[in-house]
mmCIF file of C-alpha atoms (C1' of nucleotides) and ligand atoms in Angstrom:
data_model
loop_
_atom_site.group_PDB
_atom_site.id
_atom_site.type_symbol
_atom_site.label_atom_id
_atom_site.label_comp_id
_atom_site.label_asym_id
_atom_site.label_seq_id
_atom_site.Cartn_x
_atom_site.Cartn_y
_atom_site.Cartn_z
ATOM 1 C CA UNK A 782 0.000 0.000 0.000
ATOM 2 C CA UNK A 783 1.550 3.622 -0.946
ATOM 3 C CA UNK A 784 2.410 5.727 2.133
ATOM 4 C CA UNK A 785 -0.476 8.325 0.873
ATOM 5 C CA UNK A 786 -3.334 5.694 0.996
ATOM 6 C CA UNK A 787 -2.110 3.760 3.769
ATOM 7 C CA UNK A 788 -2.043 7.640 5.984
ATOM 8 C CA UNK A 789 -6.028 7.424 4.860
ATOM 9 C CA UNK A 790 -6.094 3.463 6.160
ATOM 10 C CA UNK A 791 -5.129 4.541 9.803
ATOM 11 C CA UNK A 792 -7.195 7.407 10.058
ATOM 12 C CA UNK A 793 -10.508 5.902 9.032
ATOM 13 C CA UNK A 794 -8.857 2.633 11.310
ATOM 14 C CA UNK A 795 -8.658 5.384 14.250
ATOM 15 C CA UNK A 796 -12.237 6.732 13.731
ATOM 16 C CA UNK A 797 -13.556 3.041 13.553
ATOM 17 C CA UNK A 798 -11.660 2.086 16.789
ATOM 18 C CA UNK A 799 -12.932 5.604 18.778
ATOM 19 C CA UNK A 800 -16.679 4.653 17.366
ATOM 20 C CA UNK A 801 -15.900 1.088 19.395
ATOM 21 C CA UNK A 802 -15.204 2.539 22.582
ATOM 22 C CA UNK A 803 -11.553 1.232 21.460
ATOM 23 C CA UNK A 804 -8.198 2.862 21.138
ATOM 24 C CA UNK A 805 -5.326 3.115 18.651
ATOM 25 C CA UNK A 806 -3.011 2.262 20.843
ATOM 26 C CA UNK A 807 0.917 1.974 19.710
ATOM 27 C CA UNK A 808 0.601 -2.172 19.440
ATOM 28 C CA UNK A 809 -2.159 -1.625 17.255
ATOM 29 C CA UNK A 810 -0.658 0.829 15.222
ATOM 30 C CA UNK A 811 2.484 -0.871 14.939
ATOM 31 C CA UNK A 812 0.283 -4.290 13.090
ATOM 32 C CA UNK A 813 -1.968 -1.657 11.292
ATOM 33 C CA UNK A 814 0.975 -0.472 9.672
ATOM 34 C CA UNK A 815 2.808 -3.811 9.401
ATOM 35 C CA UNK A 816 0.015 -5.256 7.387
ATOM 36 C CA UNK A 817 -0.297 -1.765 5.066
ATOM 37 C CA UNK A 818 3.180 -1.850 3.645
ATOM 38 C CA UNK A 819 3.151 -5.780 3.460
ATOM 39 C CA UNK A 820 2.055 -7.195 -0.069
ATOM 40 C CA UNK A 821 0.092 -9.292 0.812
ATOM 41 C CA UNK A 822 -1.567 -11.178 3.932
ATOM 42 C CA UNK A 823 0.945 -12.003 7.065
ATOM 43 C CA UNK A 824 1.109 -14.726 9.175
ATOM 44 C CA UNK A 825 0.847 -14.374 12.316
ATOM 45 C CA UNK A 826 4.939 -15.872 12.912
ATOM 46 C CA UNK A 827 5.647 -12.922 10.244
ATOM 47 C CA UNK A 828 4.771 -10.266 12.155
ATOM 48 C CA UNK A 829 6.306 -11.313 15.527
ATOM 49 C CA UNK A 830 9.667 -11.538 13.354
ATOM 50 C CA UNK A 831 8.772 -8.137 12.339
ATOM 51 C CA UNK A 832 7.839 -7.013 15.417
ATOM 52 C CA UNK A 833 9.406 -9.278 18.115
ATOM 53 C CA UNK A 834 11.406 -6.295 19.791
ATOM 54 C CA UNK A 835 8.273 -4.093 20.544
ATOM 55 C CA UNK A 836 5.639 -6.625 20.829
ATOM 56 C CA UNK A 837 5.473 -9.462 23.106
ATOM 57 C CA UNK A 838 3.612 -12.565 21.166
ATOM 58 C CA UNK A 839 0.710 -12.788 23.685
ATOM 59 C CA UNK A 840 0.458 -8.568 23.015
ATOM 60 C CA UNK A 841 0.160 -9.737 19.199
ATOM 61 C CA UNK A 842 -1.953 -11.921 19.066
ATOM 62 C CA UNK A 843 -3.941 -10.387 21.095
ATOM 63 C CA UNK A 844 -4.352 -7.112 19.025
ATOM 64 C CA UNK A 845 -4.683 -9.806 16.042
ATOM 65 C CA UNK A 846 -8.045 -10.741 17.505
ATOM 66 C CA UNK A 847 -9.254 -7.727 18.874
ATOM 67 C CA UNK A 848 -8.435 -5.732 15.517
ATOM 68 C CA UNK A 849 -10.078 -8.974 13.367
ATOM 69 C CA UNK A 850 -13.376 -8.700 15.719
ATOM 70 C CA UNK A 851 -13.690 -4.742 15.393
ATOM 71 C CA UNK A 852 -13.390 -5.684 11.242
ATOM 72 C CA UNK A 853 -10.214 -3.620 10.801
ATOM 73 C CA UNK A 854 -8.119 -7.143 9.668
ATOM 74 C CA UNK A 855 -9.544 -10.096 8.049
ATOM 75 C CA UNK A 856 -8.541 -13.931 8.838
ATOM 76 C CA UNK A 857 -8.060 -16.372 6.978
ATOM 77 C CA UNK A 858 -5.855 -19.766 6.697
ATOM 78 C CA UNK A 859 -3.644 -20.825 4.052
ATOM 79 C CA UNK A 860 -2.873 -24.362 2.478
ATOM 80 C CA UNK A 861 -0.640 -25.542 6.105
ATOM 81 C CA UNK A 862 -3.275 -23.849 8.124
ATOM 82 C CA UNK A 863 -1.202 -21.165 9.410
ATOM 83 C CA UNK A 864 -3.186 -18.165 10.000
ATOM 84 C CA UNK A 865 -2.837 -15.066 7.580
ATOM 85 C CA UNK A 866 -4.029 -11.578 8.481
ATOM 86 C CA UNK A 867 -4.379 -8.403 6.114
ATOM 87 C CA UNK A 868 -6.528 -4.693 6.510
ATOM 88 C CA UNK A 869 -10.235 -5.394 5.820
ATOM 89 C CA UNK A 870 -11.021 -4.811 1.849
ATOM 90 C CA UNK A 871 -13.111 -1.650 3.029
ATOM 91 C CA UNK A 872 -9.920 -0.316 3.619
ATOM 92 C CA UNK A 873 -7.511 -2.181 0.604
ATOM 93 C CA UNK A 874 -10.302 -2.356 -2.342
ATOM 94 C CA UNK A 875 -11.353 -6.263 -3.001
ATOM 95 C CA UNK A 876 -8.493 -8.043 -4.577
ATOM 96 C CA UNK A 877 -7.508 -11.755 -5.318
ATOM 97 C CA UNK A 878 -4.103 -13.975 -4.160
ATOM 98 C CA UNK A 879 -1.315 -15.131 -5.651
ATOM 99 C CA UNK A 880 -0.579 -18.178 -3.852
ATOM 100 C CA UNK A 881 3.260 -19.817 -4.247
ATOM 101 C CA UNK A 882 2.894 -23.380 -3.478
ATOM 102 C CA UNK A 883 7.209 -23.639 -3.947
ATOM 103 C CA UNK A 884 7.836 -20.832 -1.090
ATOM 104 C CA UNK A 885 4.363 -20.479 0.291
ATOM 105 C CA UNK A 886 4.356 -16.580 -0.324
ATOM 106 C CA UNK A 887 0.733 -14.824 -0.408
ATOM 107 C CA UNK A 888 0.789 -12.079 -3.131
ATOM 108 C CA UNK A 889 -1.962 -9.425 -3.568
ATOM 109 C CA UNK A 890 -3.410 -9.325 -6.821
ATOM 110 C CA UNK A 891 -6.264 -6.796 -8.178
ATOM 111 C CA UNK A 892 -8.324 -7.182 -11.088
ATOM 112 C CA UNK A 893 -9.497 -4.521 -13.787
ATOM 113 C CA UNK A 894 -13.272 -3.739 -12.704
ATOM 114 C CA UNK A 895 -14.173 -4.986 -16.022
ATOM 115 C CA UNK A 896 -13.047 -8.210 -15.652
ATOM 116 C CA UNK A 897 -14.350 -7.942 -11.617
ATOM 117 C CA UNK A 898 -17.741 -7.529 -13.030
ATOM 118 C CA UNK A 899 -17.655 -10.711 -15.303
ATOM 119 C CA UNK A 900 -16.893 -12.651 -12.207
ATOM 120 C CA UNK A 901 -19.518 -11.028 -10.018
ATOM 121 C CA UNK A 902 -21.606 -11.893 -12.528
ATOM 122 C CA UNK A 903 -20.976 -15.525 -12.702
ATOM 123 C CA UNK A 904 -20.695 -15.844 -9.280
ATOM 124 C CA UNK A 905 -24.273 -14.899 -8.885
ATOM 125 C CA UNK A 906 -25.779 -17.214 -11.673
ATOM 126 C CA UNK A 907 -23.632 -20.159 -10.145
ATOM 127 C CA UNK A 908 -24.707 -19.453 -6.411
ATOM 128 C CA UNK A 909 -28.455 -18.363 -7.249
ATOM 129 C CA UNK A 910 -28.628 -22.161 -9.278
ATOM 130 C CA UNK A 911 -27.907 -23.380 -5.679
ATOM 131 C CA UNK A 912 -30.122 -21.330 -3.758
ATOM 132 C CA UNK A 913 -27.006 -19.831 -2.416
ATOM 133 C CA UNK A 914 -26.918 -15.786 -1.620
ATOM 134 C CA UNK A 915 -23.708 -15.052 -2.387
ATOM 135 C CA UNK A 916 -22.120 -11.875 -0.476
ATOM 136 C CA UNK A 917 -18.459 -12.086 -2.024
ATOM 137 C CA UNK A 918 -15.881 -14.165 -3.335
ATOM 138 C CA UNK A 919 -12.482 -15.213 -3.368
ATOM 139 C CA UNK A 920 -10.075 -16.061 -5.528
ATOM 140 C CA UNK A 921 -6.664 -17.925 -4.898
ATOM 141 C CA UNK A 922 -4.355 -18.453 -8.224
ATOM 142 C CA UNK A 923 -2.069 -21.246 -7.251
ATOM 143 C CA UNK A 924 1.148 -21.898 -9.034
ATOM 144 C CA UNK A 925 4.758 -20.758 -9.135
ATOM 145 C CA UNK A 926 5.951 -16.853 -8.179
ATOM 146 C CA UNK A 927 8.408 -15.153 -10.743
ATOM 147 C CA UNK A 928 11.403 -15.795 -7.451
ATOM 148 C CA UNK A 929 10.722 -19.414 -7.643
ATOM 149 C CA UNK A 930 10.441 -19.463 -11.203
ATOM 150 C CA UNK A 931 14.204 -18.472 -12.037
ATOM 151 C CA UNK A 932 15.750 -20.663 -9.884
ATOM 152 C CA UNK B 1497 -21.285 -38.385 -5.549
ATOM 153 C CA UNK B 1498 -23.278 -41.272 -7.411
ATOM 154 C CA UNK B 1499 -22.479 -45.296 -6.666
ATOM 155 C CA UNK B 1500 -21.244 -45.688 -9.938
ATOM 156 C CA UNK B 1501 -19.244 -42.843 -9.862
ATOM 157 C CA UNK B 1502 -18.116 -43.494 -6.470
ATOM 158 C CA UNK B 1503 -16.953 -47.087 -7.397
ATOM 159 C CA UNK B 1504 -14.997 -46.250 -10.379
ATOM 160 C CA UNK B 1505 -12.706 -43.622 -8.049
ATOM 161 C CA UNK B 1506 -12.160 -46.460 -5.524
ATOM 162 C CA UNK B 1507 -11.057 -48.752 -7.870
ATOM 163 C CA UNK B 1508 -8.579 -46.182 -8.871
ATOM 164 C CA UNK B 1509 -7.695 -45.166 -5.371
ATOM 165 C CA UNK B 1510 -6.869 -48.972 -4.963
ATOM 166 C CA UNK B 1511 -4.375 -48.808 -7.582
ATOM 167 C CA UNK B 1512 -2.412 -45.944 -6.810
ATOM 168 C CA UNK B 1513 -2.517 -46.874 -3.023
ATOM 169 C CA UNK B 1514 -0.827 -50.350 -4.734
ATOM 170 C CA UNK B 1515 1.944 -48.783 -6.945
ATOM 171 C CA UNK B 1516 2.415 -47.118 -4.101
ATOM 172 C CA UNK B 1517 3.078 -50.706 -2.405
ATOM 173 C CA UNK B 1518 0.419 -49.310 0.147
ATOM 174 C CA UNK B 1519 -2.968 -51.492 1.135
ATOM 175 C CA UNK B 1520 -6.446 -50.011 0.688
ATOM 176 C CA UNK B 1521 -7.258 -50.749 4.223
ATOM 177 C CA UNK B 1522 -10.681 -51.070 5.951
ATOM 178 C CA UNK B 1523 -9.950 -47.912 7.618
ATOM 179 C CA UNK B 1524 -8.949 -46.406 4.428
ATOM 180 C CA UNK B 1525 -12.017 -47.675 2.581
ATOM 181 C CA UNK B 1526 -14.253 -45.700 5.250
ATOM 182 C CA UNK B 1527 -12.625 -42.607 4.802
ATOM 183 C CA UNK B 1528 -12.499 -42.530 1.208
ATOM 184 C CA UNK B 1529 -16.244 -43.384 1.114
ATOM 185 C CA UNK B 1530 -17.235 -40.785 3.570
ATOM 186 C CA UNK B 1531 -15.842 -38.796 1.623
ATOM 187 C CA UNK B 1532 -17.241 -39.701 -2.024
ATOM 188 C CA UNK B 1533 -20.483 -39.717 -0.453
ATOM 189 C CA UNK B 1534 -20.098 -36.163 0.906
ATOM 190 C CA UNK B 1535 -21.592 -33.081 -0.450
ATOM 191 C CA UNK B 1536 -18.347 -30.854 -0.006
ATOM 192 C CA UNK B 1537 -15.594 -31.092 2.049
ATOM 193 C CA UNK B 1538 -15.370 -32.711 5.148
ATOM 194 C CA UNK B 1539 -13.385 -31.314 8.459
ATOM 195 C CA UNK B 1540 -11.629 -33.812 10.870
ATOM 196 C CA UNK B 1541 -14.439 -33.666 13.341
ATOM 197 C CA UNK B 1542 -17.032 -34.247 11.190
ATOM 198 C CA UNK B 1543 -15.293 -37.495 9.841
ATOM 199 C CA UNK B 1544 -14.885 -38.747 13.816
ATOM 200 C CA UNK B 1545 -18.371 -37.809 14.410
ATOM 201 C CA UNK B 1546 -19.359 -40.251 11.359
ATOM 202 C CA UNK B 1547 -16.883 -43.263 12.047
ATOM 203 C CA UNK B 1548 -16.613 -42.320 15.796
ATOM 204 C CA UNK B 1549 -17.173 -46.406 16.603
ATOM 205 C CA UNK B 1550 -15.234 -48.185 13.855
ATOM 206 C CA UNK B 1551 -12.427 -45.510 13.814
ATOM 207 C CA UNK B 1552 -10.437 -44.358 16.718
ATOM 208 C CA UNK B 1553 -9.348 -40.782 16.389
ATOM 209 C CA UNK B 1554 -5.502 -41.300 16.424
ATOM 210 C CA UNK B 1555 -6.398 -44.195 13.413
ATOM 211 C CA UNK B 1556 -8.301 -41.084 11.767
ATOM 212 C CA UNK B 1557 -5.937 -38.770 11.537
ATOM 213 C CA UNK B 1558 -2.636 -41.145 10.186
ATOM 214 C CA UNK B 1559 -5.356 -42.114 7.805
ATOM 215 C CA UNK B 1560 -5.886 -38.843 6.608
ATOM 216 C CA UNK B 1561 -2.112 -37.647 6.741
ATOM 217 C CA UNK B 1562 -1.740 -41.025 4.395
ATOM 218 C CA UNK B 1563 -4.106 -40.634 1.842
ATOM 219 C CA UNK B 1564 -2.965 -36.851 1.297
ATOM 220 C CA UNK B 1565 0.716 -38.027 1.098
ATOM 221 C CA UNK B 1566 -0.537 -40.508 -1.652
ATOM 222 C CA UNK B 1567 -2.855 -37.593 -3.638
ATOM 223 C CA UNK B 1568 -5.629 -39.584 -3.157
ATOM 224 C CA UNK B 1569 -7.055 -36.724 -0.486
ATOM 225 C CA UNK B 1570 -6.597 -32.858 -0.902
ATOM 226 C CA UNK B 1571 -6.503 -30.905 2.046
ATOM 227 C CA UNK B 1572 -7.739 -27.218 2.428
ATOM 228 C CA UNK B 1573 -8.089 -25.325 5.979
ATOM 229 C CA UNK B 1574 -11.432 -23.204 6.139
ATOM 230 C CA UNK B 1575 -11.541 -19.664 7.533
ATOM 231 C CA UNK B 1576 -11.544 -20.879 11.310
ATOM 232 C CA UNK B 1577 -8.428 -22.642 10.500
ATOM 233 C CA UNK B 1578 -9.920 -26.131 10.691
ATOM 234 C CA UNK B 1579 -8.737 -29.104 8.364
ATOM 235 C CA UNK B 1580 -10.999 -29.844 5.731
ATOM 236 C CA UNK B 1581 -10.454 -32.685 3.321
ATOM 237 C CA UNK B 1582 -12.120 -34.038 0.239
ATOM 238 C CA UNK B 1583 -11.203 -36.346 -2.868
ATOM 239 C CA UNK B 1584 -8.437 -34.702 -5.134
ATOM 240 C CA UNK B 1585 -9.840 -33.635 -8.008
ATOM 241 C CA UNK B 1586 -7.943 -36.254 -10.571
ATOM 242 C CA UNK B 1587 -10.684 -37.976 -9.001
ATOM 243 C CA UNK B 1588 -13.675 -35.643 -8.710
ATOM 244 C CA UNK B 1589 -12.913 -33.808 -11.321
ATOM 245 C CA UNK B 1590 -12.309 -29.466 -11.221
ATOM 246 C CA UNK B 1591 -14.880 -28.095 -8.986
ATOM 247 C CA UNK B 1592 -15.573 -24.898 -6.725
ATOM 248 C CA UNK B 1593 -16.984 -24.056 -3.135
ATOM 249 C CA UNK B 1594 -20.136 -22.705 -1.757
ATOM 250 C CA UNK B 1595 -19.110 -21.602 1.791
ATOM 251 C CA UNK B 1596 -22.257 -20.445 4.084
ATOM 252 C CA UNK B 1597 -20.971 -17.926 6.660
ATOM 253 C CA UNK B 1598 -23.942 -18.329 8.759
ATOM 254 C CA UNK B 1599 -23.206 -22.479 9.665
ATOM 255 C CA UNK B 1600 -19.948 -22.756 8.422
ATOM 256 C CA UNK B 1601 -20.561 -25.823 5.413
ATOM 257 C CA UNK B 1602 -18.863 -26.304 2.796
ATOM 258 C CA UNK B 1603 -20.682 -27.152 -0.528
ATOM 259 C CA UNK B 1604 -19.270 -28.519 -3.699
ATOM 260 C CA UNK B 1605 -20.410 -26.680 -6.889
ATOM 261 C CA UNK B 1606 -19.170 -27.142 -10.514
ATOM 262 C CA UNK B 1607 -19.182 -24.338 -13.211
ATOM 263 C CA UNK B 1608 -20.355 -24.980 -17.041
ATOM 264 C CA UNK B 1609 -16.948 -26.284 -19.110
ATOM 265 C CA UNK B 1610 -17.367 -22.942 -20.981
ATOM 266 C CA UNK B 1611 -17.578 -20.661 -17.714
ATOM 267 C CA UNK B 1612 -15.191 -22.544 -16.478
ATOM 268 C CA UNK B 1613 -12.739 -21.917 -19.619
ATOM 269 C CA UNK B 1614 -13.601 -18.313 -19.296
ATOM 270 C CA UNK B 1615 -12.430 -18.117 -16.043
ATOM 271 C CA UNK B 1616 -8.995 -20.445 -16.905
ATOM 272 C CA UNK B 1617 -8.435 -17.362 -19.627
ATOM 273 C CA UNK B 1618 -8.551 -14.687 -17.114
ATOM 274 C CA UNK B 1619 -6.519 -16.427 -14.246
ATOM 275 C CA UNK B 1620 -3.700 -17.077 -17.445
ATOM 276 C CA UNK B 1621 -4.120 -13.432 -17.959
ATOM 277 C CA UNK B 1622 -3.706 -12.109 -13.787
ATOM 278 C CA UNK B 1623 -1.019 -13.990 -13.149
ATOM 279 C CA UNK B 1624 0.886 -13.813 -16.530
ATOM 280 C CA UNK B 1625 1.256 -9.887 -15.644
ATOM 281 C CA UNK B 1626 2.663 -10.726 -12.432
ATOM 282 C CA UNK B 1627 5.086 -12.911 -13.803
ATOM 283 C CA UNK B 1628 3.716 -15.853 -12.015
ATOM 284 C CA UNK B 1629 3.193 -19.279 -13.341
ATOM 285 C CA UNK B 1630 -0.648 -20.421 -12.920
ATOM 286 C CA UNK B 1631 -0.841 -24.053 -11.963
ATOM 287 C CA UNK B 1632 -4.580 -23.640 -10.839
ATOM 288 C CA UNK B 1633 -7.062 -21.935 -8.929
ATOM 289 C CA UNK B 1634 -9.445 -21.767 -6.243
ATOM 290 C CA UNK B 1635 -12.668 -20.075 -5.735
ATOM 291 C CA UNK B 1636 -14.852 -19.725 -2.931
ATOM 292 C CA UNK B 1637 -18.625 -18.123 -2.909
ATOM 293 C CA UNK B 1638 -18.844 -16.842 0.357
ATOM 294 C CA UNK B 1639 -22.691 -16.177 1.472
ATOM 295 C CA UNK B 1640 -25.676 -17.741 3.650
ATOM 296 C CA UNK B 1641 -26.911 -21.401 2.039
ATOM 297 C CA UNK B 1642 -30.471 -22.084 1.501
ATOM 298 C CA UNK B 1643 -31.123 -23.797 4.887
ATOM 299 C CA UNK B 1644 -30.183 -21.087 6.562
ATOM 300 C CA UNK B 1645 -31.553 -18.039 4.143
ATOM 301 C CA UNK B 1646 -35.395 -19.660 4.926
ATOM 302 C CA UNK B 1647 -34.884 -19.161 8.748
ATOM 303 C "C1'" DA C 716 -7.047 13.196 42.437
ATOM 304 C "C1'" DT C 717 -10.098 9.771 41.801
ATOM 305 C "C1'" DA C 718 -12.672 6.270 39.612
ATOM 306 C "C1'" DG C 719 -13.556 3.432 35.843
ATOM 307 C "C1'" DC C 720 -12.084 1.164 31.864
ATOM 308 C "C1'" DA C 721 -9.007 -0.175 28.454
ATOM 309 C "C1'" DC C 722 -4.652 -2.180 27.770
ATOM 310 C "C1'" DT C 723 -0.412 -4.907 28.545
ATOM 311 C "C1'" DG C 724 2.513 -8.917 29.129
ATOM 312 C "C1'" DA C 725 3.816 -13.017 31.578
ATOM 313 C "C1'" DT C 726 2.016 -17.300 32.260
ATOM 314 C "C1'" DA C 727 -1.151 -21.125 32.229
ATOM 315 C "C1'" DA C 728 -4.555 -23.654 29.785
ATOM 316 C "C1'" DT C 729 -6.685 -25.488 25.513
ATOM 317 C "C1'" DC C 730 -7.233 -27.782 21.298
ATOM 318 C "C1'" DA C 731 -6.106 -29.799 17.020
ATOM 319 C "C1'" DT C 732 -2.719 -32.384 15.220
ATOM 320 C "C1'" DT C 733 1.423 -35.224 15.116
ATOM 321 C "C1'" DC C 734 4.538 -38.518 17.135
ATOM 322 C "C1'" DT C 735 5.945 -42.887 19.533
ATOM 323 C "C1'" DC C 736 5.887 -47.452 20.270
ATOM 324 C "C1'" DA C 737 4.310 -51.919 21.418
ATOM 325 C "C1'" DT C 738 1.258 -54.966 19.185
ATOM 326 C "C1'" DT C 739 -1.257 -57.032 15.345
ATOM 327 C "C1'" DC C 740 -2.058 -57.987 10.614
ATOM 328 C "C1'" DT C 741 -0.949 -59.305 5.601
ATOM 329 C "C1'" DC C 742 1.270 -61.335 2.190
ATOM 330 C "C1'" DG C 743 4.728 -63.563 -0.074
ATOM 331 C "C1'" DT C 744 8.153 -67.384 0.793
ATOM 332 C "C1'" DT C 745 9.759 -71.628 2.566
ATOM 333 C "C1'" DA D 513 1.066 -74.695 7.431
ATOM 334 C "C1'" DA D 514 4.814 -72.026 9.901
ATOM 335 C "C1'" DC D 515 7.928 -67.826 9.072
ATOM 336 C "C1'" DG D 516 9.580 -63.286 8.403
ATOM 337 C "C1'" DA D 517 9.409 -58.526 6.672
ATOM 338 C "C1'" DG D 518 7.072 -54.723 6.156
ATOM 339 C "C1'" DA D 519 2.609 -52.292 6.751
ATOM 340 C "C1'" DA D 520 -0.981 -50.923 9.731
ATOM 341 C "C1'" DT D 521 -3.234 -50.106 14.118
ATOM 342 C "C1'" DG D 522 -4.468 -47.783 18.473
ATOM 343 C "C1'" DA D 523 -3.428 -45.892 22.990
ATOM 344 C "C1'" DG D 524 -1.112 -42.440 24.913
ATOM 345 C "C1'" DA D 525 2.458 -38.798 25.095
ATOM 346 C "C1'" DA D 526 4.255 -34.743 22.925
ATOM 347 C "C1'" DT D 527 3.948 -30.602 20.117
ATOM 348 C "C1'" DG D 528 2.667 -26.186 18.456
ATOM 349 C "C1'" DA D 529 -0.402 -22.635 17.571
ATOM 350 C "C1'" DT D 530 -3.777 -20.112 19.732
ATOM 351 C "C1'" DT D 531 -6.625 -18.443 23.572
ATOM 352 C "C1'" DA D 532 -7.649 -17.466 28.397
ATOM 353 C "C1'" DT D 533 -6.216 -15.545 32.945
ATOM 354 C "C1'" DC D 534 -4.895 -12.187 35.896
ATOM 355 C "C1'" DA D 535 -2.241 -8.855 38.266
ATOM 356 C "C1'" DG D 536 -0.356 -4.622 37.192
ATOM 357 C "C1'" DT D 537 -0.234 -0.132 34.260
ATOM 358 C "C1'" DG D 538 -1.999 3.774 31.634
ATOM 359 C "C1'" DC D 539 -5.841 6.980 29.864
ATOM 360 C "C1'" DT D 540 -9.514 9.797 30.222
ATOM 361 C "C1'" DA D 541 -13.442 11.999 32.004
ATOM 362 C "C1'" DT D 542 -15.446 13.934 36.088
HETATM 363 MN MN1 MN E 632 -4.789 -9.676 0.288
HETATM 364 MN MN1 MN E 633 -14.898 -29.876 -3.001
HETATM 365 ZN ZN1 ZN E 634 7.574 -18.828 -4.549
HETATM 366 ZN ZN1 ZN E 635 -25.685 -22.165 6.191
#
DNA sequence: ATAGCACTGATAATCATTCTCATTCTCGTT
DNA sequence: AACGAGAATGAGAATGATTATCAGTGCTAT
């Protein structure tokens, strides 16, 4: 995320966390900003390397979950079950991953809206032949990264 | 998945699990029935719920790490972290996931050959411009499932 | 300054999963 | 049919990630 839109990020992060009765505290500012300038979603082991000298692990993860529950970070698990976090899409945009399955990396990928709207569109005809109301999607491209790749 | 179906893939599964100079087991049978007979992916507990009395846990899970190791299962984690596995797809065939936010299941759903080649174009496309080599891809329509959109 | 909450960090507890190991089973060979 | 090697089983211990506890600290509003 450039430094511009991630400035944006904490601020409406800030307002969010006041509205909650909640506050931006330096450990939570610290992961906030972590998962900004990262390119895509961290595990939870990457940001106590990041962060092990200012932020005890039971501090961590315990921001992890109170920032997931107040809907500033999502959750979710890759392949091994390790648990990635990254900034809510209301604050990144809706993307896709990029999924290494040599090194494991998680790369953010966005799509041109006109391509986004095909998919949105399929995704409804698929889920509405199920009886399914779909409220989003996600997409994980699984292959080789362009580091892998050349060696 | 139908009997007939069903029956061809664990004639196939027997094979492998041979060339492999590995036995298709009674324990190994129930799993990969469950499983065929499953509407979507299955987690751990759900599997010990089902074969609780002729499958001890510890039994369970080596049967489970096996049959991964040997491709004949694929394992995924869902968004609470939790091991889900299914067939692999050489023996399903390419499918996609209806995942119901409000109870947490897992449905299989498959997408028209030419949808489907649609969406194979675009992935080529993404991750081309990233310089990453697509292998595959995943997609998951995140919503509420009929059962629980008519309560 | 005081009271009421939110927050922190060390530690203990939990939970899913994996590991260990003694025992049993299978299958091919004598 | 008895034998031996490797494969499989199942109970229990060990691991590792995550969550819960709790005593102490820091903010903020009155
Ligand atoms: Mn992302
Ligand atoms: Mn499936
Ligand atoms: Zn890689
Ligand atoms: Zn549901």
């Amino acid at each position: 995320m450039k430094t511009a839109q991630a400035d944006r990020a904490e601020q409406a992060v800030a307002e969010l966390l006041a509205d909650e009765g909640l506050r931006f505290t330096p450990a939570r500012r610290l992961v906030v900003r972590a998962l900004a300038d990262a390119p895509g979603p961290l595990t939870t082991g990457d940001l106590h390397t990041a962060l092990r000298s200012r932020l005890p692990l039971s501090s961590l993860y315990r921001t992890l979950t109170v920032l997931a529950a107040a809907r500033v970070l999502a959750r979710e698990h890759d392949g091994g079950g390790v648990a990635r976090y990254e900034l809510a899409e209301w604050l990144t945009g809706h993307h896709h991953h990029l999924v290494c399955l040599v090194c494991g990396e998680v790369r953010d990928v966005s799509i041109d809206p006109q391509t986004e709207g095909t998919i949105a569109a399929l995704v409804e005809r698929i889920a509405g032949g199920a009886g399914f109301e779909a409220t989003g999607h996600r997409i994980d491209i699984e292959g080789k990264c362009a580091a892998c790749r050349r060696r």
